[in-house]
Amino acid sequence: MSSQTLDAKIGFSSRIEHRRLNMKTSICCSSTYADMEYTRQLLSSKNAFIIDCDGVLYHGDTVLPGAKEFINYLRDENKKYCFLTNSSDRCPEQLAEKFNRIGLGAKPEDFYTSAMSTATFLRKQKLGARAYVVGEDSLRKALEKEGLKVVDKAGAEMSTPDFVVFGETVSSDTFNYEEVTTAVKLVRRGSRLIGTNEDVADRHGNELIPGTGALTQPVEAASGYKCYYVGKPNPLMIQSALTRLQVSQEEACMVGDRMNTDIQAGVEASVDTVLVLSGVATYEDVLRYAFRPSTILTTVGDIPALCTGKGKPVRLPISSCD
């Protein structure tokens, strides 16, 4: 890294820290040319992008500003990429259908879900393992594709499976008191408790509903055993995505809108990170964490604008000054 680039990066971090130390002074520090030049050099050097979906590319069925331009840039520049999602209740085919319906365009092989990452992890833990699943068919199919045997309740009662695997679901037929009781019994008998992700709430339309991290809590409480979560912020998911794309950590960049999942996973996987402010996180949120993203942008549309010089990236202050 050149001294000029390093100075720019240090300057960016110091302005954030300056804002943290002056929370009550309403001092507003605008992004500088050095910040943008550092970001341009960083992103232009990347051959692969690992991209969160909700809050980065769309909200529900609404495509976010700059999303189409960003995806077109990736394709025009022959960048490798995958769309990464903590969701385990939809398979890649369903996700591709949504992308095509809202005008983003995608193929099933463009996606990597927490169900797929969980299946890869469990295969590496034990070849031909047996699993009892509390979740949707997409999770079962992902496990079976990696060679795991998914057992029903009768099979689990007859012979304790290696794993009890939870994913998100909106069906009372899939998650209910009986399922929780069965899961507790199996875990106490020796099955290992696995969750596709630790999100305690998921967005369903305009509402928040319990996520995988909420569904596993009664099993943890009643069994006395902790669940292991494979999805973000676990860096295993990023590492699996790197393997899938056949790129090194240095070649890739994680793009997301959440500090506690997307950015944390990227940092722990030693991958450069871009926080976009089109979703959950704000500049103020950044200050609450001990780690930092490599850079912060307003939308993913700023990436092609910076790297190609076509268009103008939106420059926002380092933090709002209420």
PDB file of C-alpha atoms in Angstrom:
ATOM      1  CA  MET A   1       0.000   0.000   0.000  1.00  0.00           C
ATOM      2  CA  SER A   2       1.401   3.406  -0.982  1.00  0.00           C
ATOM      3  CA  SER A   3       2.007   6.026   1.699  1.00  0.00           C
ATOM      4  CA  GLN A   4      -0.602   8.269   0.042  1.00  0.00           C
ATOM      5  CA  THR A   5      -3.244   5.514   0.154  1.00  0.00           C
ATOM      6  CA  LEU A   6      -2.324   4.661   3.734  1.00  0.00           C
ATOM      7  CA  ASP A   7      -2.608   8.323   4.732  1.00  0.00           C
ATOM      8  CA  ALA A   8      -6.040   8.478   3.136  1.00  0.00           C
ATOM      9  CA  LYS A   9      -7.184   5.391   5.005  1.00  0.00           C
ATOM     10  CA  ILE A  10      -5.830   6.665   8.309  1.00  0.00           C
ATOM     11  CA  GLY A  11      -7.465  10.022   7.669  1.00  0.00           C
ATOM     12  CA  PHE A  12     -10.817   8.341   7.082  1.00  0.00           C
ATOM     13  CA  SER A  13     -10.602   6.399  10.340  1.00  0.00           C
ATOM     14  CA  SER A  14      -9.414   9.406  12.321  1.00  0.00           C
ATOM     15  CA  ARG A  15     -12.364  11.495  11.151  1.00  0.00           C
ATOM     16  CA  ILE A  16     -14.724   8.811  12.435  1.00  0.00           C
ATOM     17  CA  GLU A  17     -12.888   8.781  15.755  1.00  0.00           C
ATOM     18  CA  HIS A  18     -12.919  12.583  15.834  1.00  0.00           C
ATOM     19  CA  ARG A  19     -16.692  12.478  15.398  1.00  0.00           C
ATOM     20  CA  ARG A  20     -16.943   9.922  18.247  1.00  0.00           C
ATOM     21  CA  LEU A  21     -15.021  12.220  20.556  1.00  0.00           C
ATOM     22  CA  ASN A  22     -17.201  15.172  19.612  1.00  0.00           C
ATOM     23  CA  MET A  23     -20.656  13.591  19.771  1.00  0.00           C
ATOM     24  CA  LYS A  24     -22.048  16.599  21.635  1.00  0.00           C
ATOM     25  CA  THR A  25     -20.426  19.350  19.619  1.00  0.00           C
ATOM     26  CA  SER A  26     -22.405  18.950  16.365  1.00  0.00           C
ATOM     27  CA  ILE A  27     -19.189  19.115  14.332  1.00  0.00           C
ATOM     28  CA  CYS A  28     -19.866  17.639  10.884  1.00  0.00           C
ATOM     29  CA  CYS A  29     -16.920  16.245   8.919  1.00  0.00           C
ATOM     30  CA  SER A  30     -17.491  15.833   5.188  1.00  0.00           C
ATOM     31  CA  SER A  31     -15.900  13.110   3.082  1.00  0.00           C
ATOM     32  CA  THR A  32     -12.758  14.325   1.343  1.00  0.00           C
ATOM     33  CA  TYR A  33     -11.171  13.617  -2.010  1.00  0.00           C
ATOM     34  CA  ALA A  34      -8.607  11.468  -0.188  1.00  0.00           C
ATOM     35  CA  ASP A  35     -11.398   9.272   1.182  1.00  0.00           C
ATOM     36  CA  MET A  36     -12.862   8.794  -2.281  1.00  0.00           C
ATOM     37  CA  GLU A  37      -9.473   8.149  -3.880  1.00  0.00           C
ATOM     38  CA  TYR A  38      -8.662   5.503  -1.281  1.00  0.00           C
ATOM     39  CA  THR A  39     -12.051   3.873  -1.856  1.00  0.00           C
ATOM     40  CA  ARG A  40     -11.623   3.985  -5.639  1.00  0.00           C
ATOM     41  CA  GLN A  41      -8.210   2.301  -5.437  1.00  0.00           C
ATOM     42  CA  LEU A  42      -9.489  -0.297  -2.995  1.00  0.00           C
ATOM     43  CA  LEU A  43     -12.577  -1.285  -4.960  1.00  0.00           C
ATOM     44  CA  SER A  44     -10.912  -1.148  -8.375  1.00  0.00           C
ATOM     45  CA  SER A  45      -8.377  -3.716  -7.177  1.00  0.00           C
ATOM     46  CA  LYS A  46     -11.050  -6.281  -6.277  1.00  0.00           C
ATOM     47  CA  ASN A  47     -11.808  -9.211  -8.556  1.00  0.00           C
ATOM     48  CA  ALA A  48     -14.760 -10.543  -6.575  1.00  0.00           C
ATOM     49  CA  PHE A  49     -17.680  -9.162  -4.583  1.00  0.00           C
ATOM     50  CA  ILE A  50     -19.724 -10.966  -1.938  1.00  0.00           C
ATOM     51  CA  ILE A  51     -22.994  -9.067  -1.696  1.00  0.00           C
ATOM     52  CA  ASP A  52     -25.756  -9.042   0.885  1.00  0.00           C
ATOM     53  CA  CYS A  53     -29.219  -8.670  -0.652  1.00  0.00           C
ATOM     54  CA  ASP A  54     -31.904  -7.046   1.515  1.00  0.00           C
ATOM     55  CA  GLY A  55     -30.971  -3.465   2.344  1.00  0.00           C
ATOM     56  CA  VAL A  56     -28.212  -3.450  -0.252  1.00  0.00           C
ATOM     57  CA  LEU A  57     -29.963  -4.315  -3.520  1.00  0.00           C
ATOM     58  CA  TYR A  58     -33.620  -4.121  -2.547  1.00  0.00           C
ATOM     59  CA  HIS A  59     -36.201  -3.588   0.190  1.00  0.00           C
ATOM     60  CA  GLY A  60     -38.953  -6.154  -0.263  1.00  0.00           C
ATOM     61  CA  ASP A  61     -39.825  -5.884  -3.961  1.00  0.00           C
ATOM     62  CA  THR A  62     -38.413  -2.371  -4.346  1.00  0.00           C
ATOM     63  CA  VAL A  63     -35.035  -2.175  -6.087  1.00  0.00           C
ATOM     64  CA  LEU A  64     -32.735   0.281  -4.309  1.00  0.00           C
ATOM     65  CA  PRO A  65     -31.006   3.150  -6.154  1.00  0.00           C
ATOM     66  CA  GLY A  66     -27.789   2.080  -7.853  1.00  0.00           C
ATOM     67  CA  ALA A  67     -28.442  -1.663  -7.577  1.00  0.00           C
ATOM     68  CA  LYS A  68     -28.916  -2.265 -11.299  1.00  0.00           C
ATOM     69  CA  GLU A  69     -25.893  -0.129 -12.162  1.00  0.00           C
ATOM     70  CA  PHE A  70     -23.776  -2.056  -9.662  1.00  0.00           C
ATOM     71  CA  ILE A  71     -24.803  -5.466 -11.018  1.00  0.00           C
ATOM     72  CA  ASN A  72     -24.259  -4.269 -14.606  1.00  0.00           C
ATOM     73  CA  TYR A  73     -20.786  -3.050 -13.599  1.00  0.00           C
ATOM     74  CA  LEU A  74     -19.901  -6.460 -12.161  1.00  0.00           C
ATOM     75  CA  ARG A  75     -20.960  -8.188 -15.362  1.00  0.00           C
ATOM     76  CA  ASP A  76     -19.409  -5.666 -17.730  1.00  0.00           C
ATOM     77  CA  GLU A  77     -16.073  -5.843 -15.889  1.00  0.00           C
ATOM     78  CA  ASN A  78     -16.177  -9.669 -15.620  1.00  0.00           C
ATOM     79  CA  LYS A  79     -16.009  -9.538 -11.837  1.00  0.00           C
ATOM     80  CA  LYS A  80     -16.796 -12.671  -9.877  1.00  0.00           C
ATOM     81  CA  TYR A  81     -19.679 -12.270  -7.470  1.00  0.00           C
ATOM     82  CA  CYS A  82     -22.229 -14.055  -5.343  1.00  0.00           C
ATOM     83  CA  PHE A  83     -25.337 -12.870  -3.571  1.00  0.00           C
ATOM     84  CA  LEU A  84     -25.062 -13.878   0.061  1.00  0.00           C
ATOM     85  CA  THR A  85     -28.110 -14.247   2.274  1.00  0.00           C
ATOM     86  CA  ASN A  86     -28.688 -15.428   5.833  1.00  0.00           C
ATOM     87  CA  SER A  87     -32.081 -16.668   4.707  1.00  0.00           C
ATOM     88  CA  SER A  88     -32.492 -20.457   4.671  1.00  0.00           C
ATOM     89  CA  ASP A  89     -36.191 -20.623   3.823  1.00  0.00           C
ATOM     90  CA  ARG A  90     -35.724 -20.061   0.094  1.00  0.00           C
ATOM     91  CA  CYS A  91     -33.598 -22.025  -2.347  1.00  0.00           C
ATOM     92  CA  PRO A  92     -31.396 -20.399  -5.027  1.00  0.00           C
ATOM     93  CA  GLU A  93     -34.045 -21.050  -7.674  1.00  0.00           C
ATOM     94  CA  GLN A  94     -36.622 -19.081  -5.676  1.00  0.00           C
ATOM     95  CA  LEU A  95     -34.171 -16.246  -5.065  1.00  0.00           C
ATOM     96  CA  ALA A  96     -33.277 -16.081  -8.761  1.00  0.00           C
ATOM     97  CA  GLU A  97     -36.982 -15.931  -9.604  1.00  0.00           C
ATOM     98  CA  LYS A  98     -37.367 -12.910  -7.321  1.00  0.00           C
ATOM     99  CA  PHE A  99     -34.354 -11.135  -8.810  1.00  0.00           C
ATOM    100  CA  ASN A 100     -35.680 -11.665 -12.314  1.00  0.00           C
ATOM    101  CA  ARG A 101     -39.186 -10.556 -11.304  1.00  0.00           C
ATOM    102  CA  ILE A 102     -37.990  -7.227  -9.865  1.00  0.00           C
ATOM    103  CA  GLY A 103     -35.651  -6.576 -12.777  1.00  0.00           C
ATOM    104  CA  LEU A 104     -32.207  -7.343 -11.330  1.00  0.00           C
ATOM    105  CA  GLY A 105     -31.620 -10.553 -13.257  1.00  0.00           C
ATOM    106  CA  ALA A 106     -29.810 -13.547 -11.779  1.00  0.00           C
ATOM    107  CA  LYS A 107     -29.187 -17.272 -12.086  1.00  0.00           C
ATOM    108  CA  PRO A 108     -29.535 -19.803  -9.240  1.00  0.00           C
ATOM    109  CA  GLU A 109     -25.769 -20.332  -9.205  1.00  0.00           C
ATOM    110  CA  ASP A 110     -25.310 -16.648  -8.296  1.00  0.00           C
ATOM    111  CA  PHE A 111     -26.624 -17.261  -4.766  1.00  0.00           C
ATOM    112  CA  TYR A 112     -25.129 -18.654  -1.590  1.00  0.00           C
ATOM    113  CA  THR A 113     -27.501 -19.092   1.352  1.00  0.00           C
ATOM    114  CA  SER A 114     -27.033 -19.901   5.016  1.00  0.00           C
ATOM    115  CA  ALA A 115     -28.714 -23.262   4.320  1.00  0.00           C
ATOM    116  CA  MET A 116     -25.993 -24.064   1.764  1.00  0.00           C
ATOM    117  CA  SER A 117     -23.252 -22.909   4.128  1.00  0.00           C
ATOM    118  CA  THR A 118     -24.729 -25.003   6.943  1.00  0.00           C
ATOM    119  CA  ALA A 119     -24.849 -28.060   4.682  1.00  0.00           C
ATOM    120  CA  THR A 120     -21.198 -27.599   3.693  1.00  0.00           C
ATOM    121  CA  PHE A 121     -20.174 -27.192   7.333  1.00  0.00           C
ATOM    122  CA  LEU A 122     -22.029 -30.325   8.453  1.00  0.00           C
ATOM    123  CA  ARG A 123     -20.598 -32.404   5.601  1.00  0.00           C
ATOM    124  CA  LYS A 124     -17.118 -31.425   6.729  1.00  0.00           C
ATOM    125  CA  GLN A 125     -18.015 -32.239  10.324  1.00  0.00           C
ATOM    126  CA  LYS A 126     -19.204 -35.754   9.482  1.00  0.00           C
ATOM    127  CA  LEU A 127     -19.638 -37.444   6.121  1.00  0.00           C
ATOM    128  CA  GLY A 128     -23.044 -39.044   5.677  1.00  0.00           C
ATOM    129  CA  ALA A 129     -24.358 -37.538   8.903  1.00  0.00           C
ATOM    130  CA  ARG A 130     -28.011 -37.822   9.897  1.00  0.00           C
ATOM    131  CA  ALA A 131     -29.962 -34.653  10.662  1.00  0.00           C
ATOM    132  CA  TYR A 132     -33.353 -33.822  12.118  1.00  0.00           C
ATOM    133  CA  VAL A 133     -34.562 -30.549  10.597  1.00  0.00           C
ATOM    134  CA  VAL A 134     -36.865 -27.856  11.938  1.00  0.00           C
ATOM    135  CA  GLY A 135     -37.216 -25.567   8.944  1.00  0.00           C
ATOM    136  CA  GLU A 136     -38.366 -25.331   5.354  1.00  0.00           C
ATOM    137  CA  ASP A 137     -37.865 -27.742   2.438  1.00  0.00           C
ATOM    138  CA  SER A 138     -35.102 -25.521   1.037  1.00  0.00           C
ATOM    139  CA  LEU A 139     -32.982 -26.363   4.107  1.00  0.00           C
ATOM    140  CA  ARG A 140     -33.672 -30.077   3.800  1.00  0.00           C
ATOM    141  CA  LYS A 141     -32.750 -30.031   0.111  1.00  0.00           C
ATOM    142  CA  ALA A 142     -29.499 -28.164   0.799  1.00  0.00           C
ATOM    143  CA  LEU A 143     -28.491 -30.773   3.391  1.00  0.00           C
ATOM    144  CA  GLU A 144     -29.395 -33.677   1.146  1.00  0.00           C
ATOM    145  CA  LYS A 145     -27.425 -32.154  -1.734  1.00  0.00           C
ATOM    146  CA  GLU A 146     -24.305 -32.323   0.452  1.00  0.00           C
ATOM    147  CA  GLY A 147     -24.921 -35.985   1.243  1.00  0.00           C
ATOM    148  CA  LEU A 148     -26.589 -35.682   4.643  1.00  0.00           C
ATOM    149  CA  LYS A 149     -29.527 -37.932   5.472  1.00  0.00           C
ATOM    150  CA  VAL A 150     -32.544 -35.980   6.705  1.00  0.00           C
ATOM    151  CA  VAL A 151     -34.613 -38.104   9.113  1.00  0.00           C
ATOM    152  CA  ASP A 152     -38.211 -37.708  10.222  1.00  0.00           C
ATOM    153  CA  LYS A 153     -39.450 -37.830  13.811  1.00  0.00           C
ATOM    154  CA  ALA A 154     -39.871 -41.599  13.841  1.00  0.00           C
ATOM    155  CA  GLY A 155     -36.368 -42.106  12.496  1.00  0.00           C
ATOM    156  CA  ALA A 156     -34.915 -39.654  14.999  1.00  0.00           C
ATOM    157  CA  GLU A 157     -36.667 -41.372  17.909  1.00  0.00           C
ATOM    158  CA  MET A 158     -35.415 -44.767  16.749  1.00  0.00           C
ATOM    159  CA  SER A 159     -31.782 -43.679  16.411  1.00  0.00           C
ATOM    160  CA  THR A 160     -30.482 -40.337  17.687  1.00  0.00           C
ATOM    161  CA  PRO A 161     -29.323 -38.220  14.710  1.00  0.00           C
ATOM    162  CA  ASP A 162     -25.955 -36.485  14.624  1.00  0.00           C
ATOM    163  CA  PHE A 163     -27.488 -33.016  14.319  1.00  0.00           C
ATOM    164  CA  VAL A 164     -30.681 -31.093  15.041  1.00  0.00           C
ATOM    165  CA  VAL A 165     -30.755 -28.261  12.499  1.00  0.00           C
ATOM    166  CA  PHE A 166     -32.944 -25.154  12.808  1.00  0.00           C
ATOM    167  CA  GLY A 167     -33.799 -22.680  10.077  1.00  0.00           C
ATOM    168  CA  GLU A 168     -36.388 -19.925   9.865  1.00  0.00           C
ATOM    169  CA  THR A 169     -39.994 -20.815   9.139  1.00  0.00           C
ATOM    170  CA  VAL A 170     -43.407 -19.135   9.205  1.00  0.00           C
ATOM    171  CA  SER A 171     -45.358 -22.384   9.488  1.00  0.00           C
ATOM    172  CA  SER A 172     -46.874 -23.625  12.735  1.00  0.00           C
ATOM    173  CA  ASP A 173     -46.715 -27.124  11.262  1.00  0.00           C
ATOM    174  CA  THR A 174     -42.928 -26.811  11.129  1.00  0.00           C
ATOM    175  CA  PHE A 175     -42.305 -25.039  14.431  1.00  0.00           C
ATOM    176  CA  ASN A 176     -44.517 -25.822  17.418  1.00  0.00           C
ATOM    177  CA  TYR A 177     -44.360 -27.107  20.986  1.00  0.00           C
ATOM    178  CA  GLU A 178     -44.071 -30.711  19.833  1.00  0.00           C
ATOM    179  CA  GLU A 179     -41.108 -29.881  17.583  1.00  0.00           C
ATOM    180  CA  VAL A 180     -39.381 -27.996  20.412  1.00  0.00           C
ATOM    181  CA  THR A 181     -39.935 -30.958  22.755  1.00  0.00           C
ATOM    182  CA  THR A 182     -38.514 -33.394  20.199  1.00  0.00           C
ATOM    183  CA  ALA A 183     -35.493 -31.165  19.582  1.00  0.00           C
ATOM    184  CA  VAL A 184     -34.805 -30.868  23.325  1.00  0.00           C
ATOM    185  CA  LYS A 185     -34.945 -34.651  23.760  1.00  0.00           C
ATOM    186  CA  LEU A 186     -32.600 -35.263  20.840  1.00  0.00           C
ATOM    187  CA  VAL A 187     -30.072 -32.652  21.960  1.00  0.00           C
ATOM    188  CA  ARG A 188     -30.035 -34.073  25.476  1.00  0.00           C
ATOM    189  CA  ARG A 189     -29.428 -37.521  23.968  1.00  0.00           C
ATOM    190  CA  GLY A 190     -26.380 -36.286  22.061  1.00  0.00           C
ATOM    191  CA  SER A 191     -27.495 -34.560  18.861  1.00  0.00           C
ATOM    192  CA  ARG A 192     -25.592 -31.344  18.179  1.00  0.00           C
ATOM    193  CA  LEU A 193     -27.765 -28.222  17.945  1.00  0.00           C
ATOM    194  CA  ILE A 194     -27.129 -26.189  14.782  1.00  0.00           C
ATOM    195  CA  GLY A 195     -28.769 -22.982  13.514  1.00  0.00           C
ATOM    196  CA  THR A 196     -28.512 -21.645   9.975  1.00  0.00           C
ATOM    197  CA  ASN A 197     -28.138 -18.124  11.397  1.00  0.00           C
ATOM    198  CA  GLU A 198     -28.477 -16.286  14.697  1.00  0.00           C
ATOM    199  CA  ASP A 199     -30.911 -13.579  13.520  1.00  0.00           C
ATOM    200  CA  VAL A 200     -33.606 -13.292  16.183  1.00  0.00           C
ATOM    201  CA  ALA A 201     -35.996 -11.384  13.901  1.00  0.00           C
ATOM    202  CA  ASP A 202     -36.662 -11.513  10.165  1.00  0.00           C
ATOM    203  CA  ARG A 203     -38.621  -9.079   8.050  1.00  0.00           C
ATOM    204  CA  HIS A 204     -41.821 -10.536   6.580  1.00  0.00           C
ATOM    205  CA  GLY A 205     -43.526  -7.885   4.490  1.00  0.00           C
ATOM    206  CA  ASN A 206     -43.813  -4.853   6.745  1.00  0.00           C
ATOM    207  CA  GLU A 207     -43.590  -6.875   9.933  1.00  0.00           C
ATOM    208  CA  LEU A 208     -40.816  -8.474  11.979  1.00  0.00           C
ATOM    209  CA  ILE A 209     -41.257 -12.148  12.815  1.00  0.00           C
ATOM    210  CA  PRO A 210     -39.130 -14.543  14.924  1.00  0.00           C
ATOM    211  CA  GLY A 211     -35.961 -15.661  13.147  1.00  0.00           C
ATOM    212  CA  THR A 212     -33.813 -18.748  13.614  1.00  0.00           C
ATOM    213  CA  GLY A 213     -32.027 -17.232  16.609  1.00  0.00           C
ATOM    214  CA  ALA A 214     -35.375 -16.882  18.387  1.00  0.00           C
ATOM    215  CA  LEU A 215     -36.597 -20.375  17.492  1.00  0.00           C
ATOM    216  CA  THR A 216     -33.540 -22.076  18.987  1.00  0.00           C
ATOM    217  CA  GLN A 217     -33.705 -20.226  22.311  1.00  0.00           C
ATOM    218  CA  PRO A 218     -36.300 -22.498  23.997  1.00  0.00           C
ATOM    219  CA  VAL A 219     -34.270 -25.547  22.957  1.00  0.00           C
ATOM    220  CA  GLU A 220     -31.102 -24.031  24.403  1.00  0.00           C
ATOM    221  CA  ALA A 221     -32.899 -23.118  27.629  1.00  0.00           C
ATOM    222  CA  ALA A 222     -34.545 -26.501  28.131  1.00  0.00           C
ATOM    223  CA  SER A 223     -31.619 -28.669  27.036  1.00  0.00           C
ATOM    224  CA  GLY A 224     -28.790 -26.715  28.630  1.00  0.00           C
ATOM    225  CA  TYR A 225     -26.795 -26.862  25.378  1.00  0.00           C
ATOM    226  CA  LYS A 226     -25.736 -23.937  23.194  1.00  0.00           C
ATOM    227  CA  CYS A 227     -26.582 -23.713  19.515  1.00  0.00           C
ATOM    228  CA  TYR A 228     -23.835 -23.226  16.922  1.00  0.00           C
ATOM    229  CA  TYR A 229     -24.813 -20.793  14.157  1.00  0.00           C
ATOM    230  CA  VAL A 230     -23.219 -21.078  10.723  1.00  0.00           C
ATOM    231  CA  GLY A 231     -24.514 -17.982   8.903  1.00  0.00           C
ATOM    232  CA  LYS A 232     -23.274 -14.422   9.254  1.00  0.00           C
ATOM    233  CA  PRO A 233     -21.557 -13.117  11.350  1.00  0.00           C
ATOM    234  CA  ASN A 234     -19.755 -16.474  11.411  1.00  0.00           C
ATOM    235  CA  PRO A 235     -16.764 -15.980   9.065  1.00  0.00           C
ATOM    236  CA  LEU A 236     -17.198 -19.574   7.891  1.00  0.00           C
ATOM    237  CA  MET A 237     -19.918 -18.371   5.540  1.00  0.00           C
ATOM    238  CA  ILE A 238     -17.581 -15.830   3.939  1.00  0.00           C
ATOM    239  CA  GLN A 239     -14.801 -18.414   3.679  1.00  0.00           C
ATOM    240  CA  SER A 240     -17.195 -20.848   1.991  1.00  0.00           C
ATOM    241  CA  ALA A 241     -18.212 -18.118  -0.452  1.00  0.00           C
ATOM    242  CA  LEU A 242     -14.540 -17.445  -1.256  1.00  0.00           C
ATOM    243  CA  THR A 243     -14.037 -21.150  -1.978  1.00  0.00           C
ATOM    244  CA  ARG A 244     -17.126 -21.156  -4.166  1.00  0.00           C
ATOM    245  CA  LEU A 245     -15.821 -18.153  -6.144  1.00  0.00           C
ATOM    246  CA  GLN A 246     -12.272 -19.574  -6.210  1.00  0.00           C
ATOM    247  CA  VAL A 247     -10.682 -16.335  -5.040  1.00  0.00           C
ATOM    248  CA  SER A 248      -8.390 -15.339  -2.180  1.00  0.00           C
ATOM    249  CA  GLN A 249      -9.282 -13.071   0.736  1.00  0.00           C
ATOM    250  CA  GLU A 250      -7.232 -10.250  -0.785  1.00  0.00           C
ATOM    251  CA  GLU A 251      -9.146 -10.401  -4.074  1.00  0.00           C
ATOM    252  CA  ALA A 252     -12.606 -10.129  -2.536  1.00  0.00           C
ATOM    253  CA  CYS A 253     -14.807  -7.544  -0.866  1.00  0.00           C
ATOM    254  CA  MET A 254     -17.898  -7.976   1.304  1.00  0.00           C
ATOM    255  CA  VAL A 255     -20.710  -5.472   0.708  1.00  0.00           C
ATOM    256  CA  GLY A 256     -23.471  -5.182   3.298  1.00  0.00           C
ATOM    257  CA  ASP A 257     -25.760  -2.908   5.287  1.00  0.00           C
ATOM    258  CA  ARG A 258     -25.374  -4.378   8.805  1.00  0.00           C
ATOM    259  CA  MET A 259     -22.407  -3.940  11.094  1.00  0.00           C
ATOM    260  CA  ASN A 260     -23.251  -6.925  13.305  1.00  0.00           C
ATOM    261  CA  THR A 261     -23.584  -9.481  10.496  1.00  0.00           C
ATOM    262  CA  ASP A 262     -22.191  -8.449   7.086  1.00  0.00           C
ATOM    263  CA  ILE A 263     -19.295  -6.282   8.211  1.00  0.00           C
ATOM    264  CA  GLN A 264     -18.376  -8.378  11.248  1.00  0.00           C
ATOM    265  CA  ALA A 265     -18.301 -11.538   9.129  1.00  0.00           C
ATOM    266  CA  GLY A 266     -16.068  -9.848   6.548  1.00  0.00           C
ATOM    267  CA  VAL A 267     -13.700  -8.455   9.175  1.00  0.00           C
ATOM    268  CA  GLU A 268     -13.366 -11.838  10.902  1.00  0.00           C
ATOM    269  CA  ALA A 269     -12.740 -13.519   7.547  1.00  0.00           C
ATOM    270  CA  SER A 270      -9.980 -10.960   6.777  1.00  0.00           C
ATOM    271  CA  VAL A 271     -11.881  -9.603   3.788  1.00  0.00           C
ATOM    272  CA  ASP A 272     -12.193  -5.890   2.969  1.00  0.00           C
ATOM    273  CA  THR A 273     -15.681  -4.558   3.650  1.00  0.00           C
ATOM    274  CA  VAL A 274     -18.026  -1.895   2.316  1.00  0.00           C
ATOM    275  CA  LEU A 275     -20.861  -0.667   4.510  1.00  0.00           C
ATOM    276  CA  VAL A 276     -23.699   0.899   2.513  1.00  0.00           C
ATOM    277  CA  LEU A 277     -26.198   3.186   4.215  1.00  0.00           C
ATOM    278  CA  SER A 278     -29.205   2.097   2.137  1.00  0.00           C
ATOM    279  CA  GLY A 279     -30.365  -0.453   4.701  1.00  0.00           C
ATOM    280  CA  VAL A 280     -30.135  -0.856   8.465  1.00  0.00           C
ATOM    281  CA  ALA A 281     -26.889   0.786   9.581  1.00  0.00           C
ATOM    282  CA  THR A 282     -26.220   4.501  10.007  1.00  0.00           C
ATOM    283  CA  TYR A 283     -22.971   6.349  10.617  1.00  0.00           C
ATOM    284  CA  GLU A 284     -23.906   6.499  14.283  1.00  0.00           C
ATOM    285  CA  ASP A 285     -24.095   2.693  14.396  1.00  0.00           C
ATOM    286  CA  VAL A 286     -20.487   2.421  13.237  1.00  0.00           C
ATOM    287  CA  LEU A 287     -19.338   4.262  16.349  1.00  0.00           C
ATOM    288  CA  ARG A 288     -20.845   1.614  18.616  1.00  0.00           C
ATOM    289  CA  TYR A 289     -18.500  -1.112  17.376  1.00  0.00           C
ATOM    290  CA  ALA A 290     -14.818  -1.705  18.080  1.00  0.00           C
ATOM    291  CA  PHE A 291     -14.177  -2.665  14.445  1.00  0.00           C
ATOM    292  CA  ARG A 292     -14.638  -0.573  11.291  1.00  0.00           C
ATOM    293  CA  PRO A 293     -15.600  -1.279   7.678  1.00  0.00           C
ATOM    294  CA  SER A 294     -12.898  -0.615   5.103  1.00  0.00           C
ATOM    295  CA  THR A 295     -15.085   2.148   3.698  1.00  0.00           C
ATOM    296  CA  ILE A 296     -18.616   3.543   3.902  1.00  0.00           C
ATOM    297  CA  LEU A 297     -20.769   4.448   0.895  1.00  0.00           C
ATOM    298  CA  THR A 298     -24.290   5.715   0.474  1.00  0.00           C
ATOM    299  CA  THR A 299     -25.439   3.016  -1.971  1.00  0.00           C
ATOM    300  CA  VAL A 300     -23.888   0.239  -4.059  1.00  0.00           C
ATOM    301  CA  GLY A 301     -24.327   2.561  -7.042  1.00  0.00           C
ATOM    302  CA  ASP A 302     -21.349   4.504  -5.702  1.00  0.00           C
ATOM    303  CA  ILE A 303     -19.073   1.542  -6.504  1.00  0.00           C
ATOM    304  CA  PRO A 304     -19.359   1.728 -10.322  1.00  0.00           C
ATOM    305  CA  ALA A 305     -19.447   5.534 -10.144  1.00  0.00           C
ATOM    306  CA  LEU A 306     -16.084   5.550  -8.355  1.00  0.00           C
ATOM    307  CA  CYS A 307     -14.426   2.735 -10.295  1.00  0.00           C
ATOM    308  CA  THR A 308     -15.454   3.782 -13.805  1.00  0.00           C
ATOM    309  CA  GLY A 309     -15.691   7.546 -13.349  1.00  0.00           C
ATOM    310  CA  LYS A 310     -19.172   7.424 -14.870  1.00  0.00           C
ATOM    311  CA  GLY A 311     -21.579   9.230 -12.618  1.00  0.00           C
ATOM    312  CA  LYS A 312     -20.878  10.930  -9.341  1.00  0.00           C
ATOM    313  CA  PRO A 313     -20.857   9.149  -5.968  1.00  0.00           C
ATOM    314  CA  VAL A 314     -23.012  10.671  -3.265  1.00  0.00           C
ATOM    315  CA  ARG A 315     -20.889  12.181  -0.513  1.00  0.00           C
ATOM    316  CA  LEU A 316     -22.416  12.246   2.904  1.00  0.00           C
ATOM    317  CA  PRO A 317     -20.887  13.499   6.153  1.00  0.00           C
ATOM    318  CA  ILE A 318     -18.982  10.986   8.270  1.00  0.00           C
ATOM    319  CA  SER A 319     -21.884  11.178  10.711  1.00  0.00           C
ATOM    320  CA  SER A 320     -25.120  13.033  11.095  1.00  0.00           C
ATOM    321  CA  CYS A 321     -24.900  15.900  13.557  1.00  0.00           C
ATOM    322  CA  ASP A 322     -28.156  16.053  15.453  1.00  0.00           C
TER     323      ASP A 322
END
